[in-house]
C-alpha cells in the first residue's frame, strides 16, 4: 500500500494506492500536510483491518509522520490512534510494516498515490472525512477568533484604534519600564496630565497656551507652545506614525516630551 497527501488552495486530500484500486478522501481545509500524511496511514491501517490477508507493507514518503508514529513518548493525537490500530492489528494476527520511501523519484505506487491525493484535494465530490489533529483544530479556532477580533477592532472608535489599526502584536523594543509605560499611555490617550482629574474629581484640564481641552494629540501635534520643539525633533502630525511600532519614532516622542518637561506627567 502506498499513501500520500496533498494540500493546496482547493483543499486537502489523501490517497491510498493498492494493487487494483485507489481509495481517496477529502479532509478539512485546516488540516496540515503533516496531519494529512498521518491520516492517510491511519486509513490504510483501517482498510487492512477489513481484509483477510495477514501481512502488509505501508509505504509513505512522509518521514516526519512515520517518526511521530514511532514516538512512544510524545506522539500527537493522530499517531496515538495509529499506534492503537497497530496494536489491534497485531492482536488480530496481522503484521503491518510502515516504511519510508523518497517522494517524486519515479516509484510507480508513490506517483499514483500522489496523483490521486491531488485529485482528492481538488474534487468537491470526494468522500469527506471530518478528521484533523488537535493542533490543527486549535490553530483553526485561533485563526477564526483573530478574524472576529479584527472585525470588532475595526468597528471601534477609540484612541488606541486610531494608533493601532490591526490586532497583530507589536514587537517589544526593549525600552526601559518607564519609557514603555509612557509610550503605552500615549497610545491609549490616557495620562496623569490629561486624565488625573478623574481621580481628583476636578474639572478636565485645558491647555495653558490656547485654552483648548488638554489631550495627548493636542500636546504632541497641535499646541503652538511646543511648535519649535516639534520642528527640532521632526515631529509630524500623524499620530499612528509617531506612536506606532517604529522604535525610532517612539524615541523622538520621548525626547520631545523630555525637552518640554512633560515626560514625568504622562
mmCIF file of C-alpha atoms in Angstrom:
data_model
loop_
_atom_site.group_PDB
_atom_site.id
_atom_site.type_symbol
_atom_site.label_atom_id
_atom_site.label_comp_id
_atom_site.label_asym_id
_atom_site.label_seq_id
_atom_site.Cartn_x
_atom_site.Cartn_y
_atom_site.Cartn_z
ATOM 1 C CA UNK A 1 0.000 0.000 0.000
ATOM 2 C CA UNK A 2 1.225 3.469 -0.918
ATOM 3 C CA UNK A 3 -0.151 6.507 0.909
ATOM 4 C CA UNK A 4 0.161 10.198 0.140
ATOM 5 C CA UNK A 5 -1.442 13.548 0.917
ATOM 6 C CA UNK A 6 -1.853 16.850 -0.890
ATOM 7 C CA UNK A 7 -2.721 20.320 0.381
ATOM 8 C CA UNK A 8 -3.407 23.290 -1.871
ATOM 9 C CA UNK A 9 -5.740 26.221 -2.449
ATOM 10 C CA UNK A 10 -8.592 23.861 -3.341
ATOM 11 C CA UNK A 11 -8.346 21.747 -0.218
ATOM 12 C CA UNK A 12 -6.658 18.775 1.414
ATOM 13 C CA UNK A 13 -6.774 15.254 0.027
ATOM 14 C CA UNK A 14 -5.306 11.847 0.823
ATOM 15 C CA UNK A 15 -4.971 8.686 -1.219
ATOM 16 C CA UNK A 16 -4.193 5.027 -0.634
ATOM 17 C CA UNK A 17 -2.931 3.199 -3.706
ATOM 18 C CA UNK A 18 -3.439 -0.560 -3.694
ATOM 19 C CA UNK A 19 -2.707 -3.086 -6.398
ATOM 20 C CA UNK A 20 -6.104 -2.911 -8.057
ATOM 21 C CA UNK A 21 -7.805 0.130 -6.556
ATOM 22 C CA UNK A 22 -7.280 3.600 -5.135
ATOM 23 C CA UNK A 23 -9.011 4.977 -2.055
ATOM 24 C CA UNK A 24 -9.351 8.741 -1.655
ATOM 25 C CA UNK A 25 -10.697 11.134 0.955
ATOM 26 C CA UNK A 26 -11.033 14.883 1.312
ATOM 27 C CA UNK A 27 -10.015 16.368 4.685
ATOM 28 C CA UNK A 28 -10.928 19.687 6.362
ATOM 29 C CA UNK A 29 -9.064 22.679 4.959
ATOM 30 C CA UNK A 30 -7.425 23.404 8.312
ATOM 31 C CA UNK A 31 -5.711 20.012 8.262
ATOM 32 C CA UNK A 32 -1.933 20.378 7.911
ATOM 33 C CA UNK A 33 0.020 18.327 5.384
ATOM 34 C CA UNK A 34 1.751 16.584 8.299
ATOM 35 C CA UNK A 35 -1.591 15.519 9.772
ATOM 36 C CA UNK A 36 -2.933 14.553 6.342
ATOM 37 C CA UNK A 37 0.029 12.228 5.727
ATOM 38 C CA UNK A 38 -0.588 10.570 9.102
ATOM 39 C CA UNK A 39 -4.329 10.257 8.462
ATOM 40 C CA UNK A 40 -3.580 8.574 5.127
ATOM 41 C CA UNK A 41 -1.557 5.961 7.020
ATOM 42 C CA UNK A 42 -4.365 5.616 9.580
ATOM 43 C CA UNK A 43 -6.949 4.966 6.847
ATOM 44 C CA UNK A 44 -4.605 2.439 5.237
ATOM 45 C CA UNK A 45 -4.421 0.512 8.520
ATOM 46 C CA UNK A 46 -8.211 0.662 8.891
ATOM 47 C CA UNK A 47 -8.511 -0.744 5.370
ATOM 48 C CA UNK A 48 -6.121 -3.554 6.273
ATOM 49 C CA UNK A 49 -8.316 -4.451 9.252
ATOM 50 C CA UNK A 50 -11.171 -5.286 6.859
ATOM 51 C CA UNK A 51 -9.170 -7.754 4.733
ATOM 52 C CA UNK A 52 -8.345 -11.412 5.236
ATOM 53 C CA UNK A 53 -4.653 -11.063 4.395
ATOM 54 C CA UNK A 54 -2.186 -11.034 7.267
ATOM 55 C CA UNK A 55 0.979 -9.316 6.002
ATOM 56 C CA UNK A 56 1.124 -5.735 4.738
ATOM 57 C CA UNK A 57 3.627 -3.008 3.984
ATOM 58 C CA UNK A 58 2.537 0.641 4.024
ATOM 59 C CA UNK A 59 4.881 2.905 2.088
ATOM 60 C CA UNK A 60 4.831 6.655 2.774
ATOM 61 C CA UNK A 61 7.098 9.494 1.678
ATOM 62 C CA UNK A 62 6.422 11.427 4.908
ATOM 63 C CA UNK A 63 9.370 10.743 7.177
ATOM 64 C CA UNK A 64 8.071 13.184 9.809
ATOM 65 C CA UNK A 65 4.738 11.360 10.081
ATOM 66 C CA UNK A 66 6.454 7.976 10.383
ATOM 67 C CA UNK A 67 8.838 9.237 13.064
ATOM 68 C CA UNK A 68 5.936 10.634 15.067
ATOM 69 C CA UNK A 69 4.092 7.327 14.813
ATOM 70 C CA UNK A 70 7.199 5.572 16.139
ATOM 71 C CA UNK A 71 7.496 8.053 19.007
ATOM 72 C CA UNK A 72 6.189 6.306 22.110
ATOM 73 C CA UNK A 73 6.917 9.203 24.460
ATOM 74 C CA UNK A 74 5.301 12.223 22.812
ATOM 75 C CA UNK A 75 3.183 11.316 19.774
ATOM 76 C CA UNK A 76 0.409 13.608 18.589
ATOM 77 C CA UNK A 77 -3.217 12.518 18.776
ATOM 78 C CA UNK A 78 -3.356 11.077 15.235
ATOM 79 C CA UNK A 79 -0.253 8.999 15.908
ATOM 80 C CA UNK A 80 -1.850 7.683 19.108
ATOM 81 C CA UNK A 81 -4.808 6.447 17.035
ATOM 82 C CA UNK A 82 -2.370 4.786 14.631
ATOM 83 C CA UNK A 83 -0.455 3.119 17.462
ATOM 84 C CA UNK A 84 -3.727 1.777 18.856
ATOM 85 C CA UNK A 85 -4.726 0.488 15.418
ATOM 86 C CA UNK A 86 -1.366 -1.240 15.031
ATOM 87 C CA UNK A 87 -1.803 -2.899 18.429
ATOM 88 C CA UNK A 88 -5.277 -4.058 17.440
ATOM 89 C CA UNK A 89 -3.957 -5.388 14.130
ATOM 90 C CA UNK A 90 -1.269 -7.338 15.975
ATOM 91 C CA UNK A 91 -3.958 -8.812 18.213
ATOM 92 C CA UNK A 92 -5.786 -9.888 15.043
ATOM 93 C CA UNK A 93 -2.627 -11.647 13.815
ATOM 94 C CA UNK A 94 -1.912 -9.028 11.153
ATOM 95 C CA UNK A 95 1.656 -7.956 10.511
ATOM 96 C CA UNK A 96 1.966 -4.340 9.335
ATOM 97 C CA UNK A 97 5.213 -2.550 8.490
ATOM 98 C CA UNK A 98 5.351 1.181 7.792
ATOM 99 C CA UNK A 99 8.307 2.118 5.596
ATOM 100 C CA UNK A 100 9.558 5.443 4.329
ATOM 101 C CA UNK A 101 10.245 5.919 0.624
ATOM 102 C CA UNK A 102 11.565 9.053 -1.105
ATOM 103 C CA UNK A 103 8.883 11.040 -2.882
ATOM 104 C CA UNK A 104 8.869 12.139 -6.523
ATOM 105 C CA UNK A 105 11.583 9.720 -7.565
ATOM 106 C CA UNK A 106 9.592 7.722 -10.083
ATOM 107 C CA UNK A 107 8.325 4.976 -7.765
ATOM 108 C CA UNK A 108 5.147 3.906 -9.549
ATOM 109 C CA UNK A 109 2.942 3.322 -6.498
ATOM 110 C CA UNK A 110 4.033 6.602 -4.910
ATOM 111 C CA UNK A 111 3.333 8.518 -8.120
ATOM 112 C CA UNK A 112 -0.158 7.015 -8.296
ATOM 113 C CA UNK A 113 -0.891 7.889 -4.658
ATOM 114 C CA UNK A 114 0.410 11.414 -5.254
ATOM 115 C CA UNK A 115 -1.797 11.827 -8.337
ATOM 116 C CA UNK A 116 -4.954 10.659 -6.576
ATOM 117 C CA UNK A 117 -4.244 12.701 -3.444
ATOM 118 C CA UNK A 118 -4.113 15.835 -5.617
ATOM 119 C CA UNK A 119 -7.354 14.840 -7.339
ATOM 120 C CA UNK A 120 -8.993 14.230 -3.958
ATOM 121 C CA UNK A 121 -7.962 17.681 -2.757
ATOM 122 C CA UNK A 122 -9.472 19.442 -5.778
ATOM 123 C CA UNK A 123 -12.591 17.302 -6.332
ATOM 124 C CA UNK A 124 -15.626 18.515 -4.388
ATOM 125 C CA UNK A 125 -17.291 15.116 -4.787
ATOM 126 C CA UNK A 126 -14.528 13.222 -2.977
ATOM 127 C CA UNK A 127 -15.724 11.433 0.166
ATOM 128 C CA UNK A 128 -15.166 13.799 3.080
ATOM 129 C CA UNK A 129 -13.586 12.876 6.397
ATOM 130 C CA UNK A 130 -14.084 15.246 9.305
ATOM 131 C CA UNK A 131 -10.720 14.377 10.848
ATOM 132 C CA UNK A 132 -7.857 16.639 11.841
ATOM 133 C CA UNK A 133 -5.391 16.790 14.681
ATOM 134 C CA UNK A 134 -5.980 18.671 17.920
ATOM 135 C CA UNK A 135 -3.184 21.088 16.981
ATOM 136 C CA UNK A 136 -4.796 21.791 13.596
ATOM 137 C CA UNK A 137 -8.183 22.353 15.231
ATOM 138 C CA UNK A 138 -6.687 24.666 17.846
ATOM 139 C CA UNK A 139 -4.886 26.673 15.159
ATOM 140 C CA UNK A 140 -8.098 26.982 13.119
ATOM 141 C CA UNK A 141 -10.057 28.200 16.159
ATOM 142 C CA UNK A 142 -7.361 30.769 16.932
ATOM 143 C CA UNK A 143 -7.479 31.978 13.327
ATOM 144 C CA UNK A 144 -11.258 32.438 13.461
ATOM 145 C CA UNK A 145 -11.060 34.218 16.815
ATOM 146 C CA UNK A 146 -8.396 36.558 15.452
ATOM 147 C CA UNK A 147 -10.520 37.324 12.363
ATOM 148 C CA UNK A 148 -13.554 38.118 14.524
ATOM 149 C CA UNK A 149 -11.417 40.192 16.875
ATOM 150 C CA UNK A 150 -10.035 42.131 13.906
ATOM 151 C CA UNK A 151 -13.560 42.886 12.640
ATOM 152 C CA UNK A 152 -14.656 44.052 16.090
ATOM 153 C CA UNK A 153 -11.487 46.129 16.411
ATOM 154 C CA UNK A 154 -12.167 47.879 13.107
ATOM 155 C CA UNK A 155 -15.669 48.804 14.290
ATOM 156 C CA UNK A 156 -14.388 50.535 17.427
ATOM 157 C CA UNK A 157 -13.654 54.231 17.683
ATOM 158 C CA UNK A 158 -11.028 54.526 20.404
ATOM 159 C CA UNK A 159 -7.798 56.449 20.701
ATOM 160 C CA UNK A 160 -5.789 53.226 20.585
ATOM 161 C CA UNK A 161 -7.687 52.077 17.495
ATOM 162 C CA UNK A 162 -6.604 55.262 15.734
ATOM 163 C CA UNK A 163 -2.971 54.403 16.502
ATOM 164 C CA UNK A 164 -3.030 50.626 16.084
ATOM 165 C CA UNK A 165 -5.036 49.675 13.014
ATOM 166 C CA UNK A 166 -4.678 45.897 13.388
ATOM 167 C CA UNK A 167 -4.806 43.335 16.181
ATOM 168 C CA UNK A 168 -1.377 41.914 15.369
ATOM 169 C CA UNK A 169 1.099 42.264 18.209
ATOM 170 C CA UNK A 170 3.885 44.840 18.108
ATOM 171 C CA UNK A 171 7.441 43.942 18.951
ATOM 172 C CA UNK A 172 8.850 44.999 22.293
ATOM 173 C CA UNK A 173 11.714 47.401 21.565
ATOM 174 C CA UNK A 174 13.403 46.912 24.932
ATOM 175 C CA UNK A 175 12.867 50.439 26.194
ATOM 176 C CA UNK A 176 13.135 50.704 29.954
ATOM 177 C CA UNK A 177 9.986 50.182 32.008
ATOM 178 C CA UNK A 178 9.170 53.880 32.384
ATOM 179 C CA UNK A 179 9.627 54.531 28.669
ATOM 180 C CA UNK A 180 7.399 51.579 27.749
ATOM 181 C CA UNK A 181 4.762 52.813 30.206
ATOM 182 C CA UNK A 182 4.914 56.309 28.749
ATOM 183 C CA UNK A 183 4.537 55.091 25.156
ATOM 184 C CA UNK A 184 1.599 52.858 26.109
ATOM 185 C CA UNK A 185 -0.154 55.711 27.925
ATOM 186 C CA UNK A 186 0.325 57.941 24.910
ATOM 187 C CA UNK A 187 -1.149 55.259 22.648
ATOM 188 C CA UNK A 188 -4.327 54.859 24.692
ATOM 189 C CA UNK A 189 -4.601 58.626 25.174
ATOM 190 C CA UNK A 190 -4.689 58.437 28.976
ATOM 191 C CA UNK A 191 -2.076 60.051 31.207
ATOM 192 C CA UNK A 192 -1.799 61.694 34.594
ATOM 193 C CA UNK A 193 -1.605 65.081 32.879
ATOM 194 C CA UNK A 194 -4.740 64.659 30.777
ATOM 195 C CA UNK A 195 -6.825 62.349 32.971
ATOM 196 C CA UNK A 196 -5.607 62.912 36.521
ATOM 197 C CA UNK A 197 -8.733 64.986 37.123
ATOM 198 C CA UNK A 198 -10.795 61.784 37.171
ATOM 199 C CA UNK A 199 -9.109 60.789 40.424
ATOM 200 C CA UNK A 200 -9.077 64.247 41.982
ATOM 201 C CA UNK A 201 -12.668 64.982 40.861
ATOM 202 C CA UNK A 202 -11.627 68.296 39.340
ATOM 203 C CA UNK A 203 -12.599 69.875 36.038
ATOM 204 C CA UNK A 204 -10.938 68.486 32.892
ATOM 205 C CA UNK A 205 -7.673 70.365 32.233
ATOM 206 C CA UNK A 206 -7.228 72.868 29.436
ATOM 207 C CA UNK A 207 -4.107 73.919 27.593
ATOM 208 C CA UNK A 208 -2.288 76.851 29.226
ATOM 209 C CA UNK A 209 -1.366 78.214 25.822
ATOM 210 C CA UNK A 210 -4.623 78.113 23.907
ATOM 211 C CA UNK A 211 -7.337 77.120 26.364
ATOM 212 C CA UNK A 212 -8.467 74.072 24.402
ATOM 213 C CA UNK A 213 -9.125 70.723 26.134
ATOM 214 C CA UNK A 214 -5.818 69.105 27.007
ATOM 215 C CA UNK A 215 -5.323 65.847 25.121
ATOM 216 C CA UNK A 216 -2.339 63.739 24.103
ATOM 217 C CA UNK A 217 -2.974 64.596 20.467
ATOM 218 C CA UNK A 218 -3.029 68.305 21.272
ATOM 219 C CA UNK A 219 0.274 68.119 23.153
ATOM 220 C CA UNK A 220 2.057 66.069 20.510
ATOM 221 C CA UNK A 221 0.777 67.601 17.288
ATOM 222 C CA UNK A 222 -1.270 70.779 17.806
ATOM 223 C CA UNK A 223 -0.241 73.089 20.637
ATOM 224 C CA UNK A 224 1.670 76.115 19.341
ATOM 225 C CA UNK A 225 3.587 76.411 22.617
ATOM 226 C CA UNK A 226 5.696 73.455 21.516
ATOM 227 C CA UNK A 227 5.922 74.152 17.793
ATOM 228 C CA UNK A 228 9.657 74.867 17.826
ATOM 229 C CA UNK A 229 10.376 71.661 19.725
ATOM 230 C CA UNK A 230 8.332 69.735 17.156
ATOM 231 C CA UNK A 231 10.464 71.203 14.424
ATOM 232 C CA UNK A 232 13.630 70.374 16.346
ATOM 233 C CA UNK A 233 12.639 66.712 16.698
ATOM 234 C CA UNK A 234 10.911 66.445 13.316
ATOM 235 C CA UNK A 235 7.575 65.565 14.904
ATOM 236 C CA UNK A 236 4.850 65.027 12.295
ATOM 237 C CA UNK A 237 1.107 65.413 12.747
ATOM 238 C CA UNK A 238 0.451 61.725 12.073
ATOM 239 C CA UNK A 239 -0.167 60.051 15.432
ATOM 240 C CA UNK A 240 -0.241 56.470 14.156
ATOM 241 C CA UNK A 241 3.238 57.024 12.733
ATOM 242 C CA UNK A 242 4.627 58.662 15.874
ATOM 243 C CA UNK A 243 3.170 56.097 18.271
ATOM 244 C CA UNK A 244 3.251 53.049 16.003
ATOM 245 C CA UNK A 245 5.707 50.131 16.145
ATOM 246 C CA UNK A 246 8.740 52.090 14.869
ATOM 247 C CA UNK A 247 11.174 52.497 17.814
ATOM 248 C CA UNK A 248 12.882 55.471 16.143
ATOM 249 C CA UNK A 249 9.576 57.381 16.057
ATOM 250 C CA UNK A 250 8.825 56.380 19.653
ATOM 251 C CA UNK A 251 12.236 57.630 20.733
ATOM 252 C CA UNK A 252 11.594 61.003 19.068
ATOM 253 C CA UNK A 253 8.385 61.393 21.061
ATOM 254 C CA UNK A 254 10.117 60.531 24.335
ATOM 255 C CA UNK A 255 12.871 63.048 23.638
ATOM 256 C CA UNK A 256 10.287 65.664 22.658
ATOM 257 C CA UNK A 257 8.402 65.196 25.946
ATOM 258 C CA UNK A 258 11.644 65.461 27.898
ATOM 259 C CA UNK A 259 12.507 68.713 26.129
ATOM 260 C CA UNK A 260 9.178 70.323 27.093
ATOM 261 C CA UNK A 261 9.382 68.951 30.660
ATOM 262 C CA UNK A 262 6.215 66.864 30.429
ATOM 263 C CA UNK A 263 7.684 63.359 30.474
ATOM 264 C CA UNK A 264 7.112 62.983 34.225
ATOM 265 C CA UNK A 265 3.463 63.996 33.918
ATOM 266 C CA UNK A 266 2.478 61.330 31.418
#
